[in-house]
XYZ file of C-alpha atoms in Angstrom:
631
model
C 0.000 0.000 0.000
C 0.724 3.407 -1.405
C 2.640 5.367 2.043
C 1.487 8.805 1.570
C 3.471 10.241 4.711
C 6.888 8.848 3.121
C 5.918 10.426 0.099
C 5.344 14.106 1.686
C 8.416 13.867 3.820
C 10.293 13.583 0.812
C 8.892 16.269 -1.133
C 9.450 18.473 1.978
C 13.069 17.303 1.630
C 13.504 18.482 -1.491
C 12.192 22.293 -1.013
C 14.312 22.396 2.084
C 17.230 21.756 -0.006
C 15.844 24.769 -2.619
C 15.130 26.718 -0.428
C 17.882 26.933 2.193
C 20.809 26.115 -0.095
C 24.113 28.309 -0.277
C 23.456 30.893 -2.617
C 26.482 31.925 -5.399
C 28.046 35.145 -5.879
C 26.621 36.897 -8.035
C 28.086 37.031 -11.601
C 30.347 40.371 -12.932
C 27.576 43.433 -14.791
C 27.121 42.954 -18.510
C 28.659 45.311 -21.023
C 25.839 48.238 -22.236
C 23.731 47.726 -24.873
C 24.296 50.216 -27.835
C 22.348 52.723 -27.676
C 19.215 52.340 -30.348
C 19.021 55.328 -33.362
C 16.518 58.155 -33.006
C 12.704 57.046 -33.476
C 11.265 58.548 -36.194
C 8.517 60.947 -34.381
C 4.877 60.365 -34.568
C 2.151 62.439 -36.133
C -1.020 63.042 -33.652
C -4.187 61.766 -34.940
C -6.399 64.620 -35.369
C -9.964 64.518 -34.216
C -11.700 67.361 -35.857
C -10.702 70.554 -37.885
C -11.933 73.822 -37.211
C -12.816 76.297 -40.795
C -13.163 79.966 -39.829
C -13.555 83.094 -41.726
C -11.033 85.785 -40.308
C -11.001 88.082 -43.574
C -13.001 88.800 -47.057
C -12.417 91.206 -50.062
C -14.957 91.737 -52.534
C -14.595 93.775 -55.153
C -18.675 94.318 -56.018
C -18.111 92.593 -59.570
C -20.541 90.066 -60.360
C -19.663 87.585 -63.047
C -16.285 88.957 -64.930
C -13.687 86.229 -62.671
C -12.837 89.569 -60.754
C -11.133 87.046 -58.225
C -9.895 83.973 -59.697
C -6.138 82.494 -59.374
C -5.062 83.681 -55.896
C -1.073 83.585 -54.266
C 0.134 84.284 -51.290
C 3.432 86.587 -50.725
C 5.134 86.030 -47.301
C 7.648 89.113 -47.351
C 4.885 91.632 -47.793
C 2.221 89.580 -46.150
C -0.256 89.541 -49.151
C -2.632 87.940 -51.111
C -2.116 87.865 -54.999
C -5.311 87.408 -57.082
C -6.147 88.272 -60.591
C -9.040 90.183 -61.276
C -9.971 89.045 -64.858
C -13.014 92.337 -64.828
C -9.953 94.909 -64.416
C -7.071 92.484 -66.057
C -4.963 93.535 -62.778
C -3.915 91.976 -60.129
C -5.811 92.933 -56.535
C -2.636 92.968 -53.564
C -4.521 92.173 -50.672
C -2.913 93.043 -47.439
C -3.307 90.526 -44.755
C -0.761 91.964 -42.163
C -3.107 93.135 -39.642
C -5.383 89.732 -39.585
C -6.598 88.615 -36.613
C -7.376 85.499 -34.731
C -11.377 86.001 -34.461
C -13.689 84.718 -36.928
C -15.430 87.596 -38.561
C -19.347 89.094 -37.437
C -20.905 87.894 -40.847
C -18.655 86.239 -43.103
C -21.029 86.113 -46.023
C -20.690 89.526 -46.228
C -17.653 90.494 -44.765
C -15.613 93.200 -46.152
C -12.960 93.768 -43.709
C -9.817 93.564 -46.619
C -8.938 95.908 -48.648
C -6.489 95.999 -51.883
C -4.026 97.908 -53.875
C -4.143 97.666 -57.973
C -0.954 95.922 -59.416
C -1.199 96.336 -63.040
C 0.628 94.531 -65.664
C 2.133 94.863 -69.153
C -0.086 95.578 -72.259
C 2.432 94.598 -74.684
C 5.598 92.895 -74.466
C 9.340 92.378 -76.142
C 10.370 88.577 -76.188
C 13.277 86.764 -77.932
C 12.124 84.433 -80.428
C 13.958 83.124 -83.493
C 16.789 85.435 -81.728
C 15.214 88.224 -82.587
C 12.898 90.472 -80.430
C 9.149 90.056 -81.412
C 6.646 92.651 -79.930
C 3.592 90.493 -78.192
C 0.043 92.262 -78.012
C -1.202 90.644 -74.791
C -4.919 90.042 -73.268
C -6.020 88.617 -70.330
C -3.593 87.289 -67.845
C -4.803 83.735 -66.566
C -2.578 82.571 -63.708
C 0.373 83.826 -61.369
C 2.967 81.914 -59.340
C 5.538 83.215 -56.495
C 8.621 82.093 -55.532
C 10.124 83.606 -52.750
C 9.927 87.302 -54.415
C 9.595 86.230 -57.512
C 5.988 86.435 -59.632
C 5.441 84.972 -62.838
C 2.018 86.286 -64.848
C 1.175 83.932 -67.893
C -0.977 86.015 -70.118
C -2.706 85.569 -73.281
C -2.331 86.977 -76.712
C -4.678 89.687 -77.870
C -6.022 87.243 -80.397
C -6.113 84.459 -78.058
C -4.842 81.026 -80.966
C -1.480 83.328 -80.760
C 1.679 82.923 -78.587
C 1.100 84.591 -75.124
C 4.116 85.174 -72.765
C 5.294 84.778 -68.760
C 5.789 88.325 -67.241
C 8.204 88.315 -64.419
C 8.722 90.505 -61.645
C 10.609 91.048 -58.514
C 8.562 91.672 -55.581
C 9.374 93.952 -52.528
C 8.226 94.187 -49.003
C 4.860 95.877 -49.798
C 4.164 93.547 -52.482
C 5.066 96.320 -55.285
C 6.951 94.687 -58.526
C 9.433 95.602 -60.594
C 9.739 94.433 -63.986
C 12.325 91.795 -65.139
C 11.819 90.738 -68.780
C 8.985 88.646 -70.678
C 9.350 85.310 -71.905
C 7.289 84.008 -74.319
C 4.901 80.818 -74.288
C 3.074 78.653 -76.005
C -0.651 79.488 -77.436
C -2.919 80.648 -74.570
C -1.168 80.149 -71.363
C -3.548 78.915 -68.939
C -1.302 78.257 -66.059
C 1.998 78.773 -64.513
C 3.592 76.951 -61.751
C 7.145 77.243 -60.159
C 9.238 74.157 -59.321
C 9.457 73.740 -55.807
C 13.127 75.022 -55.650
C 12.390 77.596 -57.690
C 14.668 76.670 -60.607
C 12.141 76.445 -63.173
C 8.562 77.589 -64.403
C 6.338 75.205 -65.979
C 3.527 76.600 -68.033
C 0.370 74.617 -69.367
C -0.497 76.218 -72.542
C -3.851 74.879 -73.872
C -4.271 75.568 -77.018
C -8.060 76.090 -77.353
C -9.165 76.995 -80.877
C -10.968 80.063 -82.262
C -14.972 80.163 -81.433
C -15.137 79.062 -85.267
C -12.552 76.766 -85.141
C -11.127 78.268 -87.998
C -7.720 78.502 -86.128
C -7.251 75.157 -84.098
C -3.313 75.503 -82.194
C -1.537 72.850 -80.616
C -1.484 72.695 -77.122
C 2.194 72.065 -75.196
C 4.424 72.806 -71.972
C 6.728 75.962 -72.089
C 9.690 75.392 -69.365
C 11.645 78.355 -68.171
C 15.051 77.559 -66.277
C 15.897 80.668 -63.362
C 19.446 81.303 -62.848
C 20.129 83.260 -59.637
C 16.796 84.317 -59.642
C 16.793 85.836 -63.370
C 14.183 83.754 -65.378
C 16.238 82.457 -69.339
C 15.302 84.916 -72.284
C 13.714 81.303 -74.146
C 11.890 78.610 -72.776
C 12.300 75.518 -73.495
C 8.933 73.584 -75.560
C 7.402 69.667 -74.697
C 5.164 69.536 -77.972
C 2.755 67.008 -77.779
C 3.730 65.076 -81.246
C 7.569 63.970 -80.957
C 8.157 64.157 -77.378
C 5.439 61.979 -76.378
C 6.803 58.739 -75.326
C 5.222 55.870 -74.499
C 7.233 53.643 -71.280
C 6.397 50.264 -71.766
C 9.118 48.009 -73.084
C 6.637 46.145 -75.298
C 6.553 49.155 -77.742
C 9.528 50.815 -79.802
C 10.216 54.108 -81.235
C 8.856 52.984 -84.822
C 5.435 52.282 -82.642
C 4.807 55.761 -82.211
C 6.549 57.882 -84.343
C 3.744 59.277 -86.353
C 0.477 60.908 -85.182
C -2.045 58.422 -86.491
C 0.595 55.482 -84.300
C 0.346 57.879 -80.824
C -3.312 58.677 -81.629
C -4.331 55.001 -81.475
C -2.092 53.608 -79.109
C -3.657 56.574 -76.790
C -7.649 55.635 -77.589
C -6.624 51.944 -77.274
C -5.251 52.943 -73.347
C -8.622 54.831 -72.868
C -7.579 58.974 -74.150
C -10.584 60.312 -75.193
C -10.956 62.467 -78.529
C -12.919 64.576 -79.296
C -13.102 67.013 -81.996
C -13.925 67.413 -86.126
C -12.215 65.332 -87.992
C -8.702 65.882 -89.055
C -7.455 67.393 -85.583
C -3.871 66.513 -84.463
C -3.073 64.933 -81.042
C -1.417 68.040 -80.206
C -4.597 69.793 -80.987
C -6.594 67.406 -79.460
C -4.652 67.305 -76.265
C -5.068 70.702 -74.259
C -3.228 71.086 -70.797
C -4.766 72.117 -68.142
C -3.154 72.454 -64.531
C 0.535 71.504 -63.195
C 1.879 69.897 -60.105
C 5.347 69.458 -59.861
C 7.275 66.244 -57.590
C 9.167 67.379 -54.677
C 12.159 65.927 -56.445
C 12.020 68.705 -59.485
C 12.411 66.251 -61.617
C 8.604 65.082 -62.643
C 5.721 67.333 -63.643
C 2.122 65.691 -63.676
C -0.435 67.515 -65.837
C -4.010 67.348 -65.992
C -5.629 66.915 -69.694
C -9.292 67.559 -68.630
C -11.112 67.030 -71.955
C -9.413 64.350 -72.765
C -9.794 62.214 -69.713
C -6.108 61.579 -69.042
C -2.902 63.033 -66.932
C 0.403 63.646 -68.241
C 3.885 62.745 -66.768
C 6.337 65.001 -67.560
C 10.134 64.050 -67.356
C 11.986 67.553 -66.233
C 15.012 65.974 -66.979
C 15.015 64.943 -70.736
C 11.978 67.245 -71.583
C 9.311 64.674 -72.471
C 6.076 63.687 -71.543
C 3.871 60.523 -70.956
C -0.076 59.928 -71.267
C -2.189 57.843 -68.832
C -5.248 57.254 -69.636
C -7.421 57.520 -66.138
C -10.396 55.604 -66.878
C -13.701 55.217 -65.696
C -15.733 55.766 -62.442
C -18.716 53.137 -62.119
C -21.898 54.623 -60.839
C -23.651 51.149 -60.748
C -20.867 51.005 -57.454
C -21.403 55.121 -55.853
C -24.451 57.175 -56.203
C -25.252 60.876 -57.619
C -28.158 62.677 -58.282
C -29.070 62.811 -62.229
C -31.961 65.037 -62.537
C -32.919 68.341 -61.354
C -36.047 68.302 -62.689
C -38.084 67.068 -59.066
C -35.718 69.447 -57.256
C -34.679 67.417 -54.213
C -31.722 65.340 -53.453
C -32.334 61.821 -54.823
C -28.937 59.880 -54.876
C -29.386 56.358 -57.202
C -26.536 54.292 -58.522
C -26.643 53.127 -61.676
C -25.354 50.304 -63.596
C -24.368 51.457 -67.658
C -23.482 55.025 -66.018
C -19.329 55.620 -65.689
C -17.524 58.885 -64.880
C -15.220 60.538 -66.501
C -12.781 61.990 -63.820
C -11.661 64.967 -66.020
C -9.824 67.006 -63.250
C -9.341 70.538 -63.115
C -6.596 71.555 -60.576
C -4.426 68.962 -59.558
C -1.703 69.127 -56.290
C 0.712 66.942 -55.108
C 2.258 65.679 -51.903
C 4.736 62.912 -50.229
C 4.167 59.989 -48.641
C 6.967 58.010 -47.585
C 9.173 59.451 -50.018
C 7.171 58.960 -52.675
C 4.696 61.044 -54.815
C 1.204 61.055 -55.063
C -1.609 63.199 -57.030
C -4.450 64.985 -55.894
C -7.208 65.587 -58.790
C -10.752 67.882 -58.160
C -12.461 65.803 -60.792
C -14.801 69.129 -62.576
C -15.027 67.403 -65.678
C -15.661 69.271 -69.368
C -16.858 68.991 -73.065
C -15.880 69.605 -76.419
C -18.469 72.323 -76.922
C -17.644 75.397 -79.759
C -20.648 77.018 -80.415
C -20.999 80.917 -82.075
C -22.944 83.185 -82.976
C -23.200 84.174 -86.609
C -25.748 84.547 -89.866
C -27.056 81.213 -91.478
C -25.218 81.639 -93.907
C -21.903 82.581 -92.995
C -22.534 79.183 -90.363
C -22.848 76.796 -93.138
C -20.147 78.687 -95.303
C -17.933 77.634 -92.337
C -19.126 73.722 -92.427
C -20.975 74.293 -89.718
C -24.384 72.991 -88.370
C -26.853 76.162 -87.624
C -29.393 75.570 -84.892
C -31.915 78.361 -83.792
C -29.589 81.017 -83.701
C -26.380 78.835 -82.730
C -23.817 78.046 -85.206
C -22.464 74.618 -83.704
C -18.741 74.031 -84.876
C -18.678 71.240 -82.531
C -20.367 69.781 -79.801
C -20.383 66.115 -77.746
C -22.714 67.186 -75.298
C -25.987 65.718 -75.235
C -28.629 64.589 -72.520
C -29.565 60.760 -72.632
C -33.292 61.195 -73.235
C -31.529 62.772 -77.132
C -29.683 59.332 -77.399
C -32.428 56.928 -76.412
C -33.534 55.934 -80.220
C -30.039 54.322 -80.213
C -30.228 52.514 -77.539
C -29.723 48.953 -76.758
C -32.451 47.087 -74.936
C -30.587 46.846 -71.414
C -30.125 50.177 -71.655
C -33.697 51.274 -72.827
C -34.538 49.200 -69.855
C -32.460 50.930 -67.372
C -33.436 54.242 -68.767
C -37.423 53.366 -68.109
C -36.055 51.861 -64.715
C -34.693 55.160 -63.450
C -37.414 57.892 -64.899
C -37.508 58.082 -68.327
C -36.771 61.883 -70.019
C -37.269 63.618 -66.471
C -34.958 61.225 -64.833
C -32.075 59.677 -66.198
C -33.043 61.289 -69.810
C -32.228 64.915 -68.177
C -28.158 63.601 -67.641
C -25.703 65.533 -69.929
C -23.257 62.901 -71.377
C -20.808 62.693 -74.173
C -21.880 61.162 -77.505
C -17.998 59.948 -78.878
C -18.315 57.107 -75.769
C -20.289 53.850 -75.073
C -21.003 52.718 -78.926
C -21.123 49.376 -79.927
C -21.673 47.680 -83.562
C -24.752 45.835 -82.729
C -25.023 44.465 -86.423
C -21.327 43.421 -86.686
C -20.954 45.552 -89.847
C -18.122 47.548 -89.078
C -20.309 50.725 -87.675
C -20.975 51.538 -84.392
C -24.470 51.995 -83.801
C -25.816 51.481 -80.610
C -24.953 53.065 -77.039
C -25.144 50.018 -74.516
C -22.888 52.490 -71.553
C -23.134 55.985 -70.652
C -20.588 58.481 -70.074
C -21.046 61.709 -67.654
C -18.402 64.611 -67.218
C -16.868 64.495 -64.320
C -16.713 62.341 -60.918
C -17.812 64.277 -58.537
C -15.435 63.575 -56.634
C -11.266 64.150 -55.599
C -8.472 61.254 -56.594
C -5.369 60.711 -55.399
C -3.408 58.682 -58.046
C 0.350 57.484 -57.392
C 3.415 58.745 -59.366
C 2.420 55.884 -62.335
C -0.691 57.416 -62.090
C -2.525 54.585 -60.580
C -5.978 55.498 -58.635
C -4.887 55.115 -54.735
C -8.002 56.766 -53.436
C -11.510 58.243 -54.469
C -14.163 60.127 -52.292
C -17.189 58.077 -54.080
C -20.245 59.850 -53.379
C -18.871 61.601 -50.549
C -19.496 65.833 -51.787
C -23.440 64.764 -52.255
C -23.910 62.519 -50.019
C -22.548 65.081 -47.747
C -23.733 68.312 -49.035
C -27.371 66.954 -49.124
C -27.419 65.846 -45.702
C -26.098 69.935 -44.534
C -27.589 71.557 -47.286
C -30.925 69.836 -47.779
C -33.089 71.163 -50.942
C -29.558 73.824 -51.737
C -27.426 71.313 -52.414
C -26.380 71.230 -56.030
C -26.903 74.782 -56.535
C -25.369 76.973 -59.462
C -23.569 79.902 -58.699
C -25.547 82.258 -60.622
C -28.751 81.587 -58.474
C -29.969 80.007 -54.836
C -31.708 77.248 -56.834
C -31.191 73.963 -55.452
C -30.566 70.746 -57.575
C -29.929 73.195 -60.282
C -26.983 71.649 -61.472
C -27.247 67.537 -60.295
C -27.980 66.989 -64.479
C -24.955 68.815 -65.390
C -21.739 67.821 -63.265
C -23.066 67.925 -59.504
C -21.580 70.779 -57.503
C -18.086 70.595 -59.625
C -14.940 70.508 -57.954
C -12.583 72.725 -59.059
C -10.157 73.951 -56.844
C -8.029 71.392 -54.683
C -5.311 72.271 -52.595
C -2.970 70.135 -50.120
C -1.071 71.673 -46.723
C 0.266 70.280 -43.255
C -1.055 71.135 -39.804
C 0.613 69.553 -36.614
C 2.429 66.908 -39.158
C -0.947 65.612 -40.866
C -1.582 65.960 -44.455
C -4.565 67.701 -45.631
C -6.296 67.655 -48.802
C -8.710 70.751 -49.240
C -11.383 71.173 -51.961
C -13.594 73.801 -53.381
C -16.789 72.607 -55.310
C -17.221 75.422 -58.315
C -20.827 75.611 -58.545
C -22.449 74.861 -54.747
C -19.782 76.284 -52.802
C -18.833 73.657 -50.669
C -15.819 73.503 -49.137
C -14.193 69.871 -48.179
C -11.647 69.321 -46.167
C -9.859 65.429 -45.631
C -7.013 63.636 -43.656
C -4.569 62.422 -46.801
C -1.852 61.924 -44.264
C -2.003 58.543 -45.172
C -3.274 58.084 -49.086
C -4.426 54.514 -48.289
C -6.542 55.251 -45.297
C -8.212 58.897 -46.200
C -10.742 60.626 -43.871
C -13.316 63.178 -44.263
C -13.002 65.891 -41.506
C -15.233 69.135 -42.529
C -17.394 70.489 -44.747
C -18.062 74.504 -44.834
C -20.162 76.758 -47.204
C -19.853 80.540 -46.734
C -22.835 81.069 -48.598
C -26.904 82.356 -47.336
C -29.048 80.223 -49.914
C -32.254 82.526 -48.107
C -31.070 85.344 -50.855
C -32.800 85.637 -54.091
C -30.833 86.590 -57.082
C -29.696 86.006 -60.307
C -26.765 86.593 -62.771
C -25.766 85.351 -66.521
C -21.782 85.093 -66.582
C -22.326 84.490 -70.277
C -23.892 87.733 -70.964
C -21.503 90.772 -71.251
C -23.197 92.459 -67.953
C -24.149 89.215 -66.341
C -26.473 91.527 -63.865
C -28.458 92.817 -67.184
C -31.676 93.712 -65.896
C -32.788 93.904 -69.188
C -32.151 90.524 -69.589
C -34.333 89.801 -66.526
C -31.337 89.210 -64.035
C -30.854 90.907 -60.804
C -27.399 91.165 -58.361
C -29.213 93.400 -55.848
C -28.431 90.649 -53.194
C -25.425 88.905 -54.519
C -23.242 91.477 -52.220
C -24.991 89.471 -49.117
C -25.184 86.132 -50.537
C -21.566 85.222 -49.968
C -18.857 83.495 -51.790
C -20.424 82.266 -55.112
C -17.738 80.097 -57.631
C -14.939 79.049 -55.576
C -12.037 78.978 -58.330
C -8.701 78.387 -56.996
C -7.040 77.688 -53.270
C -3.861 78.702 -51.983
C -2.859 77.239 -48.494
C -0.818 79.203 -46.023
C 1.176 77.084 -43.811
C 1.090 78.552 -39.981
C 4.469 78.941 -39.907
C 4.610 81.842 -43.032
C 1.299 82.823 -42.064
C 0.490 86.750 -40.900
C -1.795 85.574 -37.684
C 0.411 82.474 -36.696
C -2.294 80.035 -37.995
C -2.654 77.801 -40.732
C -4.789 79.398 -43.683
C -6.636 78.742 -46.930
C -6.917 81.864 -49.219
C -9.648 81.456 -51.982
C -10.691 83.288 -54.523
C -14.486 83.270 -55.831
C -14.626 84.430 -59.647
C -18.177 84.848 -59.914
C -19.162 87.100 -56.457
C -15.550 88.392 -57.548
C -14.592 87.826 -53.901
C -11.518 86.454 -51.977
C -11.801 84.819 -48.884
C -9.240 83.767 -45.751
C -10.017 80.837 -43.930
C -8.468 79.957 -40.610
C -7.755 76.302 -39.879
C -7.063 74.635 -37.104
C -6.183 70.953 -36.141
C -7.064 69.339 -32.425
């Protein structure tokens, strides 16, 4: 039998032994551990954003772009914007800005400006020679440090324009340094973040006629010691395209009909009358430069595509930047019933289209920011019937149509395929879907297989609605879906959607939505921000980019009173014509109407210590300062 009190005498044995047994010395200190390399430091997580007006300028223009592209100057303390009504530039002081938001920022006028005008004419080198330019309306400024560059038109806009530059003092007064010139109608201008070159987009747009049809291209001005080169330095859009894929040679694309169709085959869109160029075809819009100054990206709105532009060797490459599905987001496509009504819809795609573009780093690499406006190919004129169809051109009620894709689905629906008849009963017929403006070049198929396309079976809408951040191969990282409607009709009820030329909600939701334009990127307490302006409603976004694969939405602001009642026609040459049945009586009160272009101000070159967004509002020809703060 099992002795149980043997057993726990023993065991007792044992821990006496542990227990009570002669301890060693203890052994000698070991030898310190290197000590580990600095941590790289954290960014705080930010948990809401706080948009303030702390200063307005208005200049009482309605409807000219008398505040459009807007700078900022640190020496003088000043905001640059071009007022297109006056073709000067307004120097808005913002040395004595305060901390407070303003009383009634909708109608704030606490700013006040000084007039810097510009050259009429100009001398440039060309052909070394000097050539005497006739100049028009100036369409964008940069500054570096104290130098500003002001690209401005020719007279006769399908000429060469030319980059004015001038060296700015401590009150924001400029002297004159020389004139460069640029390609045909410089749109706009853009300094390399060191400051050693200027990049300007010239678009090219043809004559209202299109009897003169230019190419568009990139002018590139070097700056030595702060003195810009007499000549720039041309990327055509014909031989220095180049395409990087190591499947294709030279002899693949060294004609225009080769670069035209390996372009549509990647997804470029074209359109225009037949017989247009590439070059002509292709029509820059907006530049953002790598923080390398060595890459360029540049926004081709009409044509659906962005451009990568090698600083280096002085050549450029085309993405195509395909399609946004609808059947996957939802947008409102009518504004016939006048409310918010969000839908997706399968057969509906995007074009993204962007406007302004921006860029920004993310562990050392690059990545693209794109307000997604979208645009057609519309060139429509006035003139007599007969001079119209002298001109091969269609006349139309008044209209002589040179060319135009634009068209509203219930116009297309005889060509139709049956799922797509089906899905245009399914979602409202002419006063639903039908009332969408789309392009007529896309979504065509050859339903007979006879070699002609002749049915639509997809449709294609201008524009997004939406901002994009796309890597440096110009790869989509990041879209904000159906965020701007989703989020403007929740805060803006029955507004949202409005046009800037009335307080009519839904007004524009079967156009392009509320149209972002302007986009903008800055840092505040070491988090990236990403900060948009919506064209037509106003709205002003505001995201968390700090990290391009996990984006946030933080605010949403709208310096606008939708309880006004007026209207304005920005097409009309006095777009407050009461004669033409329009009245601006209230647009002084209504607030900031066509947000065009942002400018952040980082708080550390700022005049009130704080982080700030400076925009400027072409059609209530107003420029706003935001103050922005991060906790």
């Amino acid at each position: 039998m099992f002795n149980k009190s043997v057993m726990l005498m023993a065991i007792v044995a044992v821990l006496s032994l542990v227990g009570c047994g002669d301890n060693g010395a203890d052994g000698p200190q070991g030898e310190q551990g290197e000590t580990g390399g600095q941590g790289t430091a954290g960014t705080n997580a930010t948990t809401d954003l706080t948009i303030e007006v702390v200063g307005r300028f208005a200049t009482g223009i309605y409807g000219k772009s008398a505040a459009e592209i807007v700078q900022f100057h640190k020496a003088s303390k000043s905001a640059f914007a071009i007022n297109g009504a006056l073709n000067q530039i307004e120097v808005i002081s913002l040395a004595a800005l305060g901390n407070t938001a303003v009383a009634n920022p909708v109608a704030d006028q606490s700013l006040s400006s000084q007039a810097f005008t510009f050259l009429s004419t100009a001398e440039v080198v060309y052909n070394g020679e000097n050539q005497q330019i006739t100049l028009g309306d100036a369409n964008s400024i940069a500054i570096h440090d104290d130098l500003l560059a002001i690209v401005v038109a020719a007279h006769n806009k399908t000429d060469n324009g030319a980059v004015l530059f001038y060296r700015l003092d401590e009150q924001g007064v400029g002297s004159f340094i020389k004139a460069v010139k640029a390609g045909a109608l410089p749109d706009m201008v853009t300094f390399t973040p060191d400051g050693k070159k200027v990049l300007v987009a010239n678009e090219g747009e043809p004559a209202k006629d299109f009897s003169v049809d230019p190419q568009g291209s990139l002018s590139v001005i070097a700056i030595n010691d702060s003195i810009p080169a007499d000549l720039a330095t041309t990327i055509n859009l014909t031989t220095d395209i180049r395409f990087s894929s190591d499947l294709l040679s030279a002899q693949d694309y060294d004609s225009d009909a080769k670069r035209k169709t390996l372009l549509q085959n990647q997804g470029v869109k074209f359109a225009s009358v037949a017989g247009t160029t590439v070059a002509q075809d292709l029509e820059p819009e907006y530049i953002a430069v790598a923080f390398d100054n060595k890459t360029a990206y540049v926004s081709l709105q009409e044509n659906n595509a962005m451009g990568i532009v090698n600083l280096e060797d002085m050549t450029i490459e085309i993405k195509a930047l395909g399609y946004k599905d609808w059947g996957d987001h939802q947008l409102d496509y009518s504004n016939k019933d006048e409310v918010p009504m969000l839908k997706s819809v399968n057969g509906l795609y995007g074009l993204f289209q962007p406007d302004s573009i921006a860029s920004y780093q993310y562990k050392g690499a690059t990545f693209v920011l794109s307000a997604n406006e979208g645009d057609a190919r519309e060139y429509i004129y006035s003139a007599e019937e007969a001079t119209c169809t002298a001109a091969g051109h269609q006349f139309d009620e008044g209209d002589c149509i040179a060319y135009n894709e634009e068209v509203r689905v219930k116009d297309l629906k005889e060509h139709f395929t049956s799922d797509l008849t089906d899905l245009y009963q399914q979602h409202g017929g002419k006063d639903g879907l039908g009332r969408l403006k789309v392009t007529n070049v896309l979504g065509k198929i050859d339903s007979n297989n006879d070699g002609v396309a002749d049915k639509f079976d997809a449709l294609y809408a201008y524009g997004a609605r939406s901002f994009s951040i796309w890597d440096q191969s110009v790869n989509l990282v990041f879209d904000s879906g159906d965020d701007f409607e989703k989020i403007s009709a929740a805060l803006l009820g029955e507004h949202f959607n409005s046009a800037h030329t009335q307080n009519k909600g839904d007004n524009r939701s079967d156009d392009k939505g509320g149209e972002p334009e302007a986009i903008t990127v800055g840092q505040i307490n070491g988090r990236q921000y990403a900060f948009i302006g919506l064209e037509r409603s106003g709205d002003l976004f505001a995201y968390d980019i700090t990290n391009p694969f996990n984006v946030t939405y933080m605010a949403h602001y709208n310096n606008r009173d939708f309880s006004t009642s007026f209207e304005l026609d920005d097409d009309l040459d006095n777009p407050c014509d009461s004669n033409e049945g329009m009245d601006c009586t209230a647009v002084g009160i209504s607030g900031d109407l066509g947000p065009e272009s942002i400018k952040f101000v980082a708080s550390g070159d700022s005049p009130n210590g704080q982080a700030l967004l400076i925009v400027g509002n072409e059609v209530s020809g107003s420029v706003t300062v935001y103050q922005v703060k991060a906790q």
